[in-house]
mmCIF file as Biopython writes it, N, C-alpha, C and O atoms, coordinates in Angstrom:
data_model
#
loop_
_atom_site.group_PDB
_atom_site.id
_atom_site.type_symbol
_atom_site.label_atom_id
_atom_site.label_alt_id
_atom_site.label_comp_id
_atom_site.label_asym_id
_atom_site.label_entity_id
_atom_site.label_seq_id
_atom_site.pdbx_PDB_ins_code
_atom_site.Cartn_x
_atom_site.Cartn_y
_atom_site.Cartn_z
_atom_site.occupancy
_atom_site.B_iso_or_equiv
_atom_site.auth_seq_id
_atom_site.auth_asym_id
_atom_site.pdbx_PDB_model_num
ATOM 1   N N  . UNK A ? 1  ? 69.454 47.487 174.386 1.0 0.0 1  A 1 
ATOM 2   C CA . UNK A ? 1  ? 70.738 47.087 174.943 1.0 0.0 1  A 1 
ATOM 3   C C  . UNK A ? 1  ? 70.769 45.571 175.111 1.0 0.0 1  A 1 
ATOM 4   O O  . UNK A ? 1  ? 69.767 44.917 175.399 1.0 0.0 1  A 1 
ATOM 5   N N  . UNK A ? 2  ? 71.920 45.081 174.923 1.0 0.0 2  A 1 
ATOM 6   C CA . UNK A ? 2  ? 72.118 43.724 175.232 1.0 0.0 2  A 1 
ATOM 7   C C  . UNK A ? 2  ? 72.031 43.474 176.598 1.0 0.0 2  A 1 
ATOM 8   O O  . UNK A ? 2  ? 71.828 44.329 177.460 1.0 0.0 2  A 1 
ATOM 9   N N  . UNK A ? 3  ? 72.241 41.887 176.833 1.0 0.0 3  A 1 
ATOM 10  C CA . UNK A ? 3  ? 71.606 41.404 178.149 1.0 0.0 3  A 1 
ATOM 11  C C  . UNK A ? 3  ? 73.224 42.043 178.810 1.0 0.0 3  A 1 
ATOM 12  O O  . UNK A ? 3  ? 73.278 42.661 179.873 1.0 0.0 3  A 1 
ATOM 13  N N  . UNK A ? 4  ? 74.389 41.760 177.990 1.0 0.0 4  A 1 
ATOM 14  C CA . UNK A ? 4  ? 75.724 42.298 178.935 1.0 0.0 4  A 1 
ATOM 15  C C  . UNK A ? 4  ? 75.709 43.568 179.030 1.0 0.0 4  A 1 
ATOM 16  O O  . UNK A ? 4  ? 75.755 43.877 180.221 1.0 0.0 4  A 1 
ATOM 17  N N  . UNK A ? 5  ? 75.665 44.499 178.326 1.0 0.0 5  A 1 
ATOM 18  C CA . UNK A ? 5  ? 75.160 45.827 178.748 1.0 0.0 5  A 1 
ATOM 19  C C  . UNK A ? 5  ? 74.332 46.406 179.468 1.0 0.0 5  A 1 
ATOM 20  O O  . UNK A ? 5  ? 74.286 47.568 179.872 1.0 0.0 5  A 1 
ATOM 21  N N  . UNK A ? 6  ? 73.408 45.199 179.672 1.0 0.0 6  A 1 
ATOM 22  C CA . UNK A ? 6  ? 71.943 45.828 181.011 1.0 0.0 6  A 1 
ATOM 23  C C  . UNK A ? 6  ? 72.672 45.187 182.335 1.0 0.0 6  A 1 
ATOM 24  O O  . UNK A ? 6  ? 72.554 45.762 183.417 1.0 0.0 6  A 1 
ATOM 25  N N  . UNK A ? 7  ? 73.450 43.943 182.207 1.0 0.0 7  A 1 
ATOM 26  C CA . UNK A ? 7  ? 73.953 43.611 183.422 1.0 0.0 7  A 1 
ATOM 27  C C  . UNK A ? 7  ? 75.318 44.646 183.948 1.0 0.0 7  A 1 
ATOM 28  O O  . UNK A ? 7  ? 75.706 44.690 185.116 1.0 0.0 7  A 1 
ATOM 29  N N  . UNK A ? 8  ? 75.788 45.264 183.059 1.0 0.0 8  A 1 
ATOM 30  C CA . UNK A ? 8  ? 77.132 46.089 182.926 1.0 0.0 8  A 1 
ATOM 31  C C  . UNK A ? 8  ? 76.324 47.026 183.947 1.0 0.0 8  A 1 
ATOM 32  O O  . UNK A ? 8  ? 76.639 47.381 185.083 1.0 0.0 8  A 1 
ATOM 33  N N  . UNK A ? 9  ? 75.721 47.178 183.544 1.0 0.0 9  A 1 
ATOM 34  C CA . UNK A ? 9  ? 74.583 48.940 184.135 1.0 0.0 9  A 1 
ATOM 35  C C  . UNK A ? 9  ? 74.433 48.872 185.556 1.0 0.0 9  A 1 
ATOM 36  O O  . UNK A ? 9  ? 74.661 49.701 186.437 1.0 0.0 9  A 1 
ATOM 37  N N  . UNK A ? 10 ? 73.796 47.155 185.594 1.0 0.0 10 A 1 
ATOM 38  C CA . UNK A ? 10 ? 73.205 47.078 186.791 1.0 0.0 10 A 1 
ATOM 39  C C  . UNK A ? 10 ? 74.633 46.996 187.611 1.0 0.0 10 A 1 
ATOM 40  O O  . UNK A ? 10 ? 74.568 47.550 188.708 1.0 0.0 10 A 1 
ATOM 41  N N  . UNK A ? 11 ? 75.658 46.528 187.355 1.0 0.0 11 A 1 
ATOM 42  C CA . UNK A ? 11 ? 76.823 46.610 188.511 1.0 0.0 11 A 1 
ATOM 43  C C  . UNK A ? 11 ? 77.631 47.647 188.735 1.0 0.0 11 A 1 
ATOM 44  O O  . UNK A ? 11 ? 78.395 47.870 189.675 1.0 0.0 11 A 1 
ATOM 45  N N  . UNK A ? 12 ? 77.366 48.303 187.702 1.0 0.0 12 A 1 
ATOM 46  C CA . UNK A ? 12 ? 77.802 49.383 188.103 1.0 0.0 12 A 1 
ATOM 47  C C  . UNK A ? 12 ? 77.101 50.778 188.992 1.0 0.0 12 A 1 
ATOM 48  O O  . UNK A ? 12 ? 77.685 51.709 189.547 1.0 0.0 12 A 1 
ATOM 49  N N  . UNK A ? 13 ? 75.673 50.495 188.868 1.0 0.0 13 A 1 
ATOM 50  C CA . UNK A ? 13 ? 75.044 51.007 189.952 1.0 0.0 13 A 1 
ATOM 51  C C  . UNK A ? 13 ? 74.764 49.903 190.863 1.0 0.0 13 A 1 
ATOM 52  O O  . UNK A ? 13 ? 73.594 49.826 191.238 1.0 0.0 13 A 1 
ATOM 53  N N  . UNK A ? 14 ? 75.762 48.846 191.393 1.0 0.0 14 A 1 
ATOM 54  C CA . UNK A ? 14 ? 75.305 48.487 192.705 1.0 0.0 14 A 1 
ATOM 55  C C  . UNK A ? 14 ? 74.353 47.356 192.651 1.0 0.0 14 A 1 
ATOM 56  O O  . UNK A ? 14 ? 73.862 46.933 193.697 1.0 0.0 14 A 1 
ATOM 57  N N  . UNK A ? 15 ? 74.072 46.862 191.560 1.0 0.0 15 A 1 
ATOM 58  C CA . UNK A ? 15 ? 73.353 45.600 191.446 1.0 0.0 15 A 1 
ATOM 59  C C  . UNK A ? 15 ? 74.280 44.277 191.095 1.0 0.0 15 A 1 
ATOM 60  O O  . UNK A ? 15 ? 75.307 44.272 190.417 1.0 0.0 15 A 1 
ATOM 61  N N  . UNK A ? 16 ? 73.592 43.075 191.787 1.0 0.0 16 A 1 
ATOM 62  C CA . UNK A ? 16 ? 73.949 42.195 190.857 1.0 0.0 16 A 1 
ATOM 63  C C  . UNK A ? 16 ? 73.111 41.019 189.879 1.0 0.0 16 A 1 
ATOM 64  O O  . UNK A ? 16 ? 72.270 40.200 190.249 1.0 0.0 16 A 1 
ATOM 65  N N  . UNK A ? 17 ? 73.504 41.189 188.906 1.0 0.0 17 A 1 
ATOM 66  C CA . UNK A ? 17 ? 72.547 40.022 188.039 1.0 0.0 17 A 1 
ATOM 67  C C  . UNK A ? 17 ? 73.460 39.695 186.624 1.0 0.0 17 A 1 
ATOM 68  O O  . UNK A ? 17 ? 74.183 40.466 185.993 1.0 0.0 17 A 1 
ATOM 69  N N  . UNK A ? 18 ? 73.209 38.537 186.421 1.0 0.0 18 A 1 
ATOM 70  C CA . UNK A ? 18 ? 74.096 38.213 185.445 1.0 0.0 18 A 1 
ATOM 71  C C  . UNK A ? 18 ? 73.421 38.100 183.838 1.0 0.0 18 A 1 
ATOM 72  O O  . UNK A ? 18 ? 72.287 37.668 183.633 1.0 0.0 18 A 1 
ATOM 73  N N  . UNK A ? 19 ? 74.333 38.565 182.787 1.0 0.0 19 A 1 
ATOM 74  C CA . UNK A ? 19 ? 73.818 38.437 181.588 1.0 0.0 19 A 1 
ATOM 75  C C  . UNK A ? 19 ? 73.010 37.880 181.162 1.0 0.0 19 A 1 
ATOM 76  O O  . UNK A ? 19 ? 72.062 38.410 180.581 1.0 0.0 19 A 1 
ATOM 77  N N  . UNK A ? 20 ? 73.172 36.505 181.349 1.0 0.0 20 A 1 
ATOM 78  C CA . UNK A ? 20 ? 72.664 35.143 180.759 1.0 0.0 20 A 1 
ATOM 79  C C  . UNK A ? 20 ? 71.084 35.345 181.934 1.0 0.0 20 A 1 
ATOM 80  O O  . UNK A ? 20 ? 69.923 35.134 181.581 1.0 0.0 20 A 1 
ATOM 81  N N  . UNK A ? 21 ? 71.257 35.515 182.455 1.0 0.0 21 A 1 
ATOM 82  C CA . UNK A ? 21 ? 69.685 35.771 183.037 1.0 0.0 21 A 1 
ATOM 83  C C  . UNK A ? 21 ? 68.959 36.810 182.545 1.0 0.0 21 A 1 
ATOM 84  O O  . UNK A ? 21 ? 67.783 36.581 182.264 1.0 0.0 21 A 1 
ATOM 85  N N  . UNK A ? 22 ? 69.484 38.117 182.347 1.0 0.0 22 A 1 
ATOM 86  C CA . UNK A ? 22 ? 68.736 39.283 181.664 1.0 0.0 22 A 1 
ATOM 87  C C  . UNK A ? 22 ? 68.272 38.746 180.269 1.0 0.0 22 A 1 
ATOM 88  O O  . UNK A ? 22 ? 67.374 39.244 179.590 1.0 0.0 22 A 1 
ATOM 89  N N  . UNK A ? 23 ? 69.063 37.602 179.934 1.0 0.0 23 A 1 
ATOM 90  C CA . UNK A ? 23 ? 69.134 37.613 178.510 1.0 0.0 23 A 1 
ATOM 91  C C  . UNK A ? 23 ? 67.589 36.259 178.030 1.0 0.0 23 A 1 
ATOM 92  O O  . UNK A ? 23 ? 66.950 36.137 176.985 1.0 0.0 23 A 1 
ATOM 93  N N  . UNK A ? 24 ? 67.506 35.430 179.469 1.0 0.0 24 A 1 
ATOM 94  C CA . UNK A ? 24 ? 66.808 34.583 179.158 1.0 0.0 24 A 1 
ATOM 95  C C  . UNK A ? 24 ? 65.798 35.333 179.170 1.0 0.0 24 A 1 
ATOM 96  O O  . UNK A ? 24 ? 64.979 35.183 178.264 1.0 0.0 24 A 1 
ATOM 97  N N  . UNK A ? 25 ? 65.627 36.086 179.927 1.0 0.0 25 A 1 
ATOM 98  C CA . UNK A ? 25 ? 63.957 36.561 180.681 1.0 0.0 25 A 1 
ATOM 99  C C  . UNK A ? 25 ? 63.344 37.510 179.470 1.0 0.0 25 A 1 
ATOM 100 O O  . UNK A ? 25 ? 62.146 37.667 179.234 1.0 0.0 25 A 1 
ATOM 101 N N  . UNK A ? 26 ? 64.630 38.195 178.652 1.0 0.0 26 A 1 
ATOM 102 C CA . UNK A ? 26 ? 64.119 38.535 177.951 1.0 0.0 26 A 1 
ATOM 103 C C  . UNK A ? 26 ? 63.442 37.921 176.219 1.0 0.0 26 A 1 
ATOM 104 O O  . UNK A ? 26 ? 62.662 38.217 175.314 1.0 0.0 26 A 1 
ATOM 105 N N  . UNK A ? 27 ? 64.384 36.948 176.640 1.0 0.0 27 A 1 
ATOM 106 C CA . UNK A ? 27 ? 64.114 35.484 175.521 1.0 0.0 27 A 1 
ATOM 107 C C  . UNK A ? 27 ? 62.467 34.691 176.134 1.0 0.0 27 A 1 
ATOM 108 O O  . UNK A ? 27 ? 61.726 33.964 175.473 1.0 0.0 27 A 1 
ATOM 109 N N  . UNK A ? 28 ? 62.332 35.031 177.211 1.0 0.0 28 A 1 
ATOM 110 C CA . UNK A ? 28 ? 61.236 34.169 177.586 1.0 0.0 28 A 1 
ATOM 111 C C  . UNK A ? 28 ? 61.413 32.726 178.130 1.0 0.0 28 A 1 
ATOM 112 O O  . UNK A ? 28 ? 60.499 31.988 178.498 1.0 0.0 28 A 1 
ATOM 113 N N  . UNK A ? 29 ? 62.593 32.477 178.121 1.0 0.0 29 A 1 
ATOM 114 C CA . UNK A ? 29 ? 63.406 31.091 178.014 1.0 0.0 29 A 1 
ATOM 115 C C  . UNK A ? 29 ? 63.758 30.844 179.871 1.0 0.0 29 A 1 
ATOM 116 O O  . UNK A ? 29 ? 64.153 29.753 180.281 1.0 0.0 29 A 1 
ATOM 117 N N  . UNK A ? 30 ? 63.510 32.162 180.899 1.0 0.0 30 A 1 
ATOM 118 C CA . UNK A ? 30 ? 63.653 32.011 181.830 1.0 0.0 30 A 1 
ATOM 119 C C  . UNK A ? 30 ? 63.065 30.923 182.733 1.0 0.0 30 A 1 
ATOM 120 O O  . UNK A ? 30 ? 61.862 31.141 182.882 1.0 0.0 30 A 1 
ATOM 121 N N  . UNK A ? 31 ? 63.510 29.732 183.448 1.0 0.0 31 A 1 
ATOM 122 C CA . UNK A ? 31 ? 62.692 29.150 183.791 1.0 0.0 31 A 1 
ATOM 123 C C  . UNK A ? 31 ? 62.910 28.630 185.179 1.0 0.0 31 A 1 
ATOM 124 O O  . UNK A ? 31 ? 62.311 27.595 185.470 1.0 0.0 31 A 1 
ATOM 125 N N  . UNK A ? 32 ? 63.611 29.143 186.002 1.0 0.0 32 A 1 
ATOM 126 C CA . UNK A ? 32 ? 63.933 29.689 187.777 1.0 0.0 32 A 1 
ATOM 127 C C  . UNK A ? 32 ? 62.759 30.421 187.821 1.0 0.0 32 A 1 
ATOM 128 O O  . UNK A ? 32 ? 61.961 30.770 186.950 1.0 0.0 32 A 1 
ATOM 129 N N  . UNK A ? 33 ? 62.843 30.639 189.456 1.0 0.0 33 A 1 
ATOM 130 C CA . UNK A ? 33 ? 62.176 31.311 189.985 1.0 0.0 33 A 1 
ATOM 131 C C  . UNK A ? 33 ? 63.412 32.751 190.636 1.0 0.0 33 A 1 
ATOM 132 O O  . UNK A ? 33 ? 64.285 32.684 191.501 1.0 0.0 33 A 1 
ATOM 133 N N  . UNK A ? 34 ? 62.941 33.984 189.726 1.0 0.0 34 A 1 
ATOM 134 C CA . UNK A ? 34 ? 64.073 34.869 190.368 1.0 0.0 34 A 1 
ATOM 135 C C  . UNK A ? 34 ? 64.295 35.165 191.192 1.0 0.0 34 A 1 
ATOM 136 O O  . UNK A ? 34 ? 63.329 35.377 191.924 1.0 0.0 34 A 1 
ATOM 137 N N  . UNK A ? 35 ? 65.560 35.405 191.727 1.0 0.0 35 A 1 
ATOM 138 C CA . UNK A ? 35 ? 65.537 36.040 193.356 1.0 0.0 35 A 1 
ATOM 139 C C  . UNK A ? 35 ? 65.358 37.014 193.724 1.0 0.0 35 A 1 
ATOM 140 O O  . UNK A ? 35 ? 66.229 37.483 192.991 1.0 0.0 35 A 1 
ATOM 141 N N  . UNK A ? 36 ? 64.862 38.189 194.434 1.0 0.0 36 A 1 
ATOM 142 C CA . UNK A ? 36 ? 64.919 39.289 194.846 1.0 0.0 36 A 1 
ATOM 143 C C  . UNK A ? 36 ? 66.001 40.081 194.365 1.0 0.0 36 A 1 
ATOM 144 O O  . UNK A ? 36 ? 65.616 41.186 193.983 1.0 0.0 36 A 1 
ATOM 145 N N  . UNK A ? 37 ? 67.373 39.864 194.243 1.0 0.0 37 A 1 
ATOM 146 C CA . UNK A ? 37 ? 68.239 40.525 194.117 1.0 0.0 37 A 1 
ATOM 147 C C  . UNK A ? 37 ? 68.182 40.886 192.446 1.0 0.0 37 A 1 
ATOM 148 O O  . UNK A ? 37 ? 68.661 41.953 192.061 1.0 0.0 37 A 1 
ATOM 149 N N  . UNK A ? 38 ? 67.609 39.996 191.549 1.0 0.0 38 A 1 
ATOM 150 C CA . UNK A ? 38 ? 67.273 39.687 190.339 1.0 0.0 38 A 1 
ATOM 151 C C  . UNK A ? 38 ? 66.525 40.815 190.340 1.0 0.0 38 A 1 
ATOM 152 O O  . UNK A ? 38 ? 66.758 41.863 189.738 1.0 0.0 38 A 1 
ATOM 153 N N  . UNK A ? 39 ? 65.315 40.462 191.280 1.0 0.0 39 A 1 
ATOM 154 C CA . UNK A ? 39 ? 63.947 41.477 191.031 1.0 0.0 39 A 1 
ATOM 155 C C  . UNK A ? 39 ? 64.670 43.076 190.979 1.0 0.0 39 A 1 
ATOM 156 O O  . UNK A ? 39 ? 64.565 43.929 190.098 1.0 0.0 39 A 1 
ATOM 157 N N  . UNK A ? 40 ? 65.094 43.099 191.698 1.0 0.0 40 A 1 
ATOM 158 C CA . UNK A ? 40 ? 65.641 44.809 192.263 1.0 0.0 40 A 1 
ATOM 159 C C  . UNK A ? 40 ? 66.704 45.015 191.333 1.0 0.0 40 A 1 
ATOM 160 O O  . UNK A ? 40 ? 67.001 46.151 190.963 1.0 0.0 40 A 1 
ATOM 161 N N  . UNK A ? 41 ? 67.425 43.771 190.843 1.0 0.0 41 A 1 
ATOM 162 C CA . UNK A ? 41 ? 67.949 44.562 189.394 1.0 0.0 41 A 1 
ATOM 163 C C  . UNK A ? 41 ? 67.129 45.185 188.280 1.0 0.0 41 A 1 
ATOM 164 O O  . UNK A ? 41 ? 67.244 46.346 187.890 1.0 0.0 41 A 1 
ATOM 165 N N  . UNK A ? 42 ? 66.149 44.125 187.740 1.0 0.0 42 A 1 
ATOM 166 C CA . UNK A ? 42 ? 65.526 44.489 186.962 1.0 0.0 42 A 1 
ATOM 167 C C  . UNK A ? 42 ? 64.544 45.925 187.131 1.0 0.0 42 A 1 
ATOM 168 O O  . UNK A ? 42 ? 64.596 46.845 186.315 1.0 0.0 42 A 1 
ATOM 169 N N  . UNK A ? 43 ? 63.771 45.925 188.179 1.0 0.0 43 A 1 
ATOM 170 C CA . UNK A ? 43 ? 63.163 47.394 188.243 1.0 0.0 43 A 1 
ATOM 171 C C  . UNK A ? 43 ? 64.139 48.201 188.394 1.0 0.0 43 A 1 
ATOM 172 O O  . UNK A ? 43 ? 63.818 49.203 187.755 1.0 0.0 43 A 1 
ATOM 173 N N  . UNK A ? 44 ? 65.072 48.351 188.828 1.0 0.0 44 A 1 
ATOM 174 C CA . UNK A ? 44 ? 66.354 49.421 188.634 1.0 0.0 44 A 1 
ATOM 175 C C  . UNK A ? 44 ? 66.179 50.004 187.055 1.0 0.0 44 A 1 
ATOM 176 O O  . UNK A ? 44 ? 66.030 51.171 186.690 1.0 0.0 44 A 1 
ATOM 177 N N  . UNK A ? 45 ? 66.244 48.902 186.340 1.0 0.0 45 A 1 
ATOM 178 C CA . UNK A ? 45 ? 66.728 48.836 184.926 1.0 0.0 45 A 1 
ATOM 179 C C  . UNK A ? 45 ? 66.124 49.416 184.006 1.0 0.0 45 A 1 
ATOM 180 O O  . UNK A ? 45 ? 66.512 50.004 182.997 1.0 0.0 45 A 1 
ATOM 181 N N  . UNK A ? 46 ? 64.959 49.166 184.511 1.0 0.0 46 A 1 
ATOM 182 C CA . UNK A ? 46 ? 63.443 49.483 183.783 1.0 0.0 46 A 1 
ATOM 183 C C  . UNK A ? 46 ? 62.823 51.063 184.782 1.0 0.0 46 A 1 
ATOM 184 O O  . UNK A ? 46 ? 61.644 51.389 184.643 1.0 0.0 46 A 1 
ATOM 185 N N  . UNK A ? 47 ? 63.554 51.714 185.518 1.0 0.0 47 A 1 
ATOM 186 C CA . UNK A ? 47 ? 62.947 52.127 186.245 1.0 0.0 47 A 1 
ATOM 187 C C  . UNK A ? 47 ? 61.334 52.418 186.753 1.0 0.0 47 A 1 
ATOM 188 O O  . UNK A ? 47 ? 60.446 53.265 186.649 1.0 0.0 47 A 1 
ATOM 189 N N  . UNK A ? 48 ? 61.684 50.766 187.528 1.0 0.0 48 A 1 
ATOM 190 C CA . UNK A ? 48 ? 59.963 51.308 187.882 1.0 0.0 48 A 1 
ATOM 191 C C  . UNK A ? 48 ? 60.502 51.072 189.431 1.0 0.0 48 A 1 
ATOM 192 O O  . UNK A ? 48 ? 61.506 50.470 189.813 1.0 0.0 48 A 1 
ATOM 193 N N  . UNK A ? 49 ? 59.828 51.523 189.926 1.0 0.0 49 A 1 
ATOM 194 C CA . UNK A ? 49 ? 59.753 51.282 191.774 1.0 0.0 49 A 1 
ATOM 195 C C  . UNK A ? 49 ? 60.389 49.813 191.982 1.0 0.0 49 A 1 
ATOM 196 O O  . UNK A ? 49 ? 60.443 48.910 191.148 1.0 0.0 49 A 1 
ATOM 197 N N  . UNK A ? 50 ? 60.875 49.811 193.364 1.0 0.0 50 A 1 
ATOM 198 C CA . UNK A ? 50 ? 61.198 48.156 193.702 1.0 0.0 50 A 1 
ATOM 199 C C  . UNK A ? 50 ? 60.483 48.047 194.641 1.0 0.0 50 A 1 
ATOM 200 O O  . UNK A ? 50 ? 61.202 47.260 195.256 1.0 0.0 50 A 1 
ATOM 201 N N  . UNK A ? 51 ? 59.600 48.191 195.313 1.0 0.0 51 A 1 
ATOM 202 C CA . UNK A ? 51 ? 58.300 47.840 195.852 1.0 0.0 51 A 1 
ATOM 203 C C  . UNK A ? 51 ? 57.129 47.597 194.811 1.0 0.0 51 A 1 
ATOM 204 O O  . UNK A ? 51 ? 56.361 46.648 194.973 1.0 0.0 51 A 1 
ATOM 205 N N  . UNK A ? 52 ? 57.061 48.067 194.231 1.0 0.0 52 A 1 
ATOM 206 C CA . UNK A ? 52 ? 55.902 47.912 193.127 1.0 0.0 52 A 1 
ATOM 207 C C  . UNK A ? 52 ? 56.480 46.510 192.629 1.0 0.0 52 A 1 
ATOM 208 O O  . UNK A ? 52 ? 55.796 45.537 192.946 1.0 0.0 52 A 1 
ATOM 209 N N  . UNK A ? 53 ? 57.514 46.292 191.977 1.0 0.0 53 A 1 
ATOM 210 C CA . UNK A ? 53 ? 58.432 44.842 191.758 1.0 0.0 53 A 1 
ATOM 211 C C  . UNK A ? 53 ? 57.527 44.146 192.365 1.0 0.0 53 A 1 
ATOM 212 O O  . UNK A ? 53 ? 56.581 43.423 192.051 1.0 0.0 53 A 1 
ATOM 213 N N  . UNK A ? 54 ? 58.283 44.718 193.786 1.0 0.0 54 A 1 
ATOM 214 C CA . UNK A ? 54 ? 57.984 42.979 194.615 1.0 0.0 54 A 1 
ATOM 215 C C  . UNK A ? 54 ? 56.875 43.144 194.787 1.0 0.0 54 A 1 
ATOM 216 O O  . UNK A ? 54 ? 56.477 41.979 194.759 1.0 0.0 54 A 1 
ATOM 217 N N  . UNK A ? 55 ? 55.739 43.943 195.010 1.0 0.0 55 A 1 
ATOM 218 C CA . UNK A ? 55 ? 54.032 43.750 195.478 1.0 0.0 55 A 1 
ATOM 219 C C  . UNK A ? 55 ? 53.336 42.566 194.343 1.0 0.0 55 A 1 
ATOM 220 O O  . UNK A ? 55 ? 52.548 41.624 194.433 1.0 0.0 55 A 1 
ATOM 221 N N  . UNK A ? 56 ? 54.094 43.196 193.302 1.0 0.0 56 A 1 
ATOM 222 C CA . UNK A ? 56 ? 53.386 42.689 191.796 1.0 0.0 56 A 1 
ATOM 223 C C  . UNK A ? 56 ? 53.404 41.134 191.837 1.0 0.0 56 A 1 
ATOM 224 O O  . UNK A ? 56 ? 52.760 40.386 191.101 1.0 0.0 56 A 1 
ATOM 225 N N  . UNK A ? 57 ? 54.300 40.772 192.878 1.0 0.0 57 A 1 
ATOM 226 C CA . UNK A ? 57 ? 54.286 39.493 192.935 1.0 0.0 57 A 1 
ATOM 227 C C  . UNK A ? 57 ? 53.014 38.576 193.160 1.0 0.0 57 A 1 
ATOM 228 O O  . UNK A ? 57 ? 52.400 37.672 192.593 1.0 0.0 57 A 1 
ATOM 229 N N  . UNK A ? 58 ? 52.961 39.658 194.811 1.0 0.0 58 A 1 
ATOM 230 C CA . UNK A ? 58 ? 51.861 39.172 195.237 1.0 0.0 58 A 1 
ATOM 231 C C  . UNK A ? 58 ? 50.445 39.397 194.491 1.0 0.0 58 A 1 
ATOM 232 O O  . UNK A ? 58 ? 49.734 38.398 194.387 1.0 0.0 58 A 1 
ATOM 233 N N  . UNK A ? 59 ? 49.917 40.759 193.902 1.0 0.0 59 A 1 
ATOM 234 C CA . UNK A ? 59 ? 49.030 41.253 192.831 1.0 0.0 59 A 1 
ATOM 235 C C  . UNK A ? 59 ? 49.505 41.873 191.313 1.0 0.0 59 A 1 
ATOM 236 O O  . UNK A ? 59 ? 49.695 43.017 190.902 1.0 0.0 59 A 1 
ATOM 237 N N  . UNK A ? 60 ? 49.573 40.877 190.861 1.0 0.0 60 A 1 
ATOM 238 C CA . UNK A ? 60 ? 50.222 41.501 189.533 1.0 0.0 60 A 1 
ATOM 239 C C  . UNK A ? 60 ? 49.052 42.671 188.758 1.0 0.0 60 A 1 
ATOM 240 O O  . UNK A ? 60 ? 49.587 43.467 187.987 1.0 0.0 60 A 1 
ATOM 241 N N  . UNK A ? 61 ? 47.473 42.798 188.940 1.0 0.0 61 A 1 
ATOM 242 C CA . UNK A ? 61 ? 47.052 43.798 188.634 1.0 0.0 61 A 1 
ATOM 243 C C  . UNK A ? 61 ? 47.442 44.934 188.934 1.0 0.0 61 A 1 
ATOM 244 O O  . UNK A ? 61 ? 47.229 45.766 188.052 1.0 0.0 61 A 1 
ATOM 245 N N  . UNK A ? 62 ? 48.361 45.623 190.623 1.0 0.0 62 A 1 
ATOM 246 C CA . UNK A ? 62 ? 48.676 46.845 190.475 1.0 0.0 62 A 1 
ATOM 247 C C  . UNK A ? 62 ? 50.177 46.865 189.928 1.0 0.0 62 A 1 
ATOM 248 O O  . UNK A ? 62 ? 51.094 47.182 190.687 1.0 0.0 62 A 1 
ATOM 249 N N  . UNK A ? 63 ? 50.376 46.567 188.780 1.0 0.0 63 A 1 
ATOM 250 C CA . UNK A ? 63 ? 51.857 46.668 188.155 1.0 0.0 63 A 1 
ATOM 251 C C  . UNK A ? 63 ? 51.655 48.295 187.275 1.0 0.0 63 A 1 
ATOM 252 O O  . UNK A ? 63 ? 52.543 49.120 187.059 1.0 0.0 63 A 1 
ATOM 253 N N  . UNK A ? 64 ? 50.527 48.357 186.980 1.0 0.0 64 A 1 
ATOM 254 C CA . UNK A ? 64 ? 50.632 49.653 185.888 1.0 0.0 64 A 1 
ATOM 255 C C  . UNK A ? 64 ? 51.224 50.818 186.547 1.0 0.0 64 A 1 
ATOM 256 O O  . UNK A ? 64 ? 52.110 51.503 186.035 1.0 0.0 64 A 1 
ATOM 257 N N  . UNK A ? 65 ? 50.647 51.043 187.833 1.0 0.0 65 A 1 
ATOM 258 C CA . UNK A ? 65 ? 51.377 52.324 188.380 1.0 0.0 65 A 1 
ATOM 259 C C  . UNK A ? 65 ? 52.517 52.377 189.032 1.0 0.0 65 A 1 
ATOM 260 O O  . UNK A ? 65 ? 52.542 53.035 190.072 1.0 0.0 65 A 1 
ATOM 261 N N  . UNK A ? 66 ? 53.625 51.754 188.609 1.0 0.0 66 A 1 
ATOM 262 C CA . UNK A ? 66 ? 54.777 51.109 188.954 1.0 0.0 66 A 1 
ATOM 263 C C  . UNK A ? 66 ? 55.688 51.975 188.604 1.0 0.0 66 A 1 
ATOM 264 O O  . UNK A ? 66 ? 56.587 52.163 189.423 1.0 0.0 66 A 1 
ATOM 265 N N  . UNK A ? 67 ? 55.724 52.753 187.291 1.0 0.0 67 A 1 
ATOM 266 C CA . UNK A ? 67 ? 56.771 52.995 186.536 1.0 0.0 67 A 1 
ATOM 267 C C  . UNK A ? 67 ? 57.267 54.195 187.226 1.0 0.0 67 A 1 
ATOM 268 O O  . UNK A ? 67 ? 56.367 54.709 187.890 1.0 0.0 67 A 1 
ATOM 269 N N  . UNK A ? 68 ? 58.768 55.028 187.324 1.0 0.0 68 A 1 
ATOM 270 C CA . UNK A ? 68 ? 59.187 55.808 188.363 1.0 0.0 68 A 1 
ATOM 271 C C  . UNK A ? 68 ? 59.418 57.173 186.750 1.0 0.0 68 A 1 
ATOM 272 O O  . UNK A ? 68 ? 60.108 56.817 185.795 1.0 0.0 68 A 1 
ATOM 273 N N  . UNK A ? 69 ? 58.930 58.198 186.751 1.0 0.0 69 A 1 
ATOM 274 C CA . UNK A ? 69 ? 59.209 59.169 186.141 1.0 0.0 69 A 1 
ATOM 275 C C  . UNK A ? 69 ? 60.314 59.922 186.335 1.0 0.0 69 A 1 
ATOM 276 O O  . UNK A ? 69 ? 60.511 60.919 185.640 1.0 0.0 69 A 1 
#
């Protein structure tokens, strides 16, 4: 999906994040520091936990068991 279609998703369940950001991060081109509200879009998106998100911050080794089935 495109970055406007993942941001479409996210507002419509209640998130906000904008295209051009989904679109950098996924370009690699991101170069902010995201905000929380960012963060909790993106694990929405990806469904993985939004605690696992934000822990990963602090330990990015426990990211693997993140993902929400």
């Amino acid at each position: 999906a495109s970055g406007r279609q993942l941001a479409e998703i996210a507002k419509a369940d209640g998130f906000d994040v904008s295209h051009s950001t989904l679109n950098k991060i996924r370009k690699g081109t991101y170069t902010s520091e995201p905000t929380v509200a960012t963060l909790r879009a993106i694990a929405h998106l990806a469904r993985v936990r939004e605690d696992k998100v934000l822990y990963s911050i602090k330990d990015p080794k426990g990211v693997e068991d993140a993902v929400v089935e």
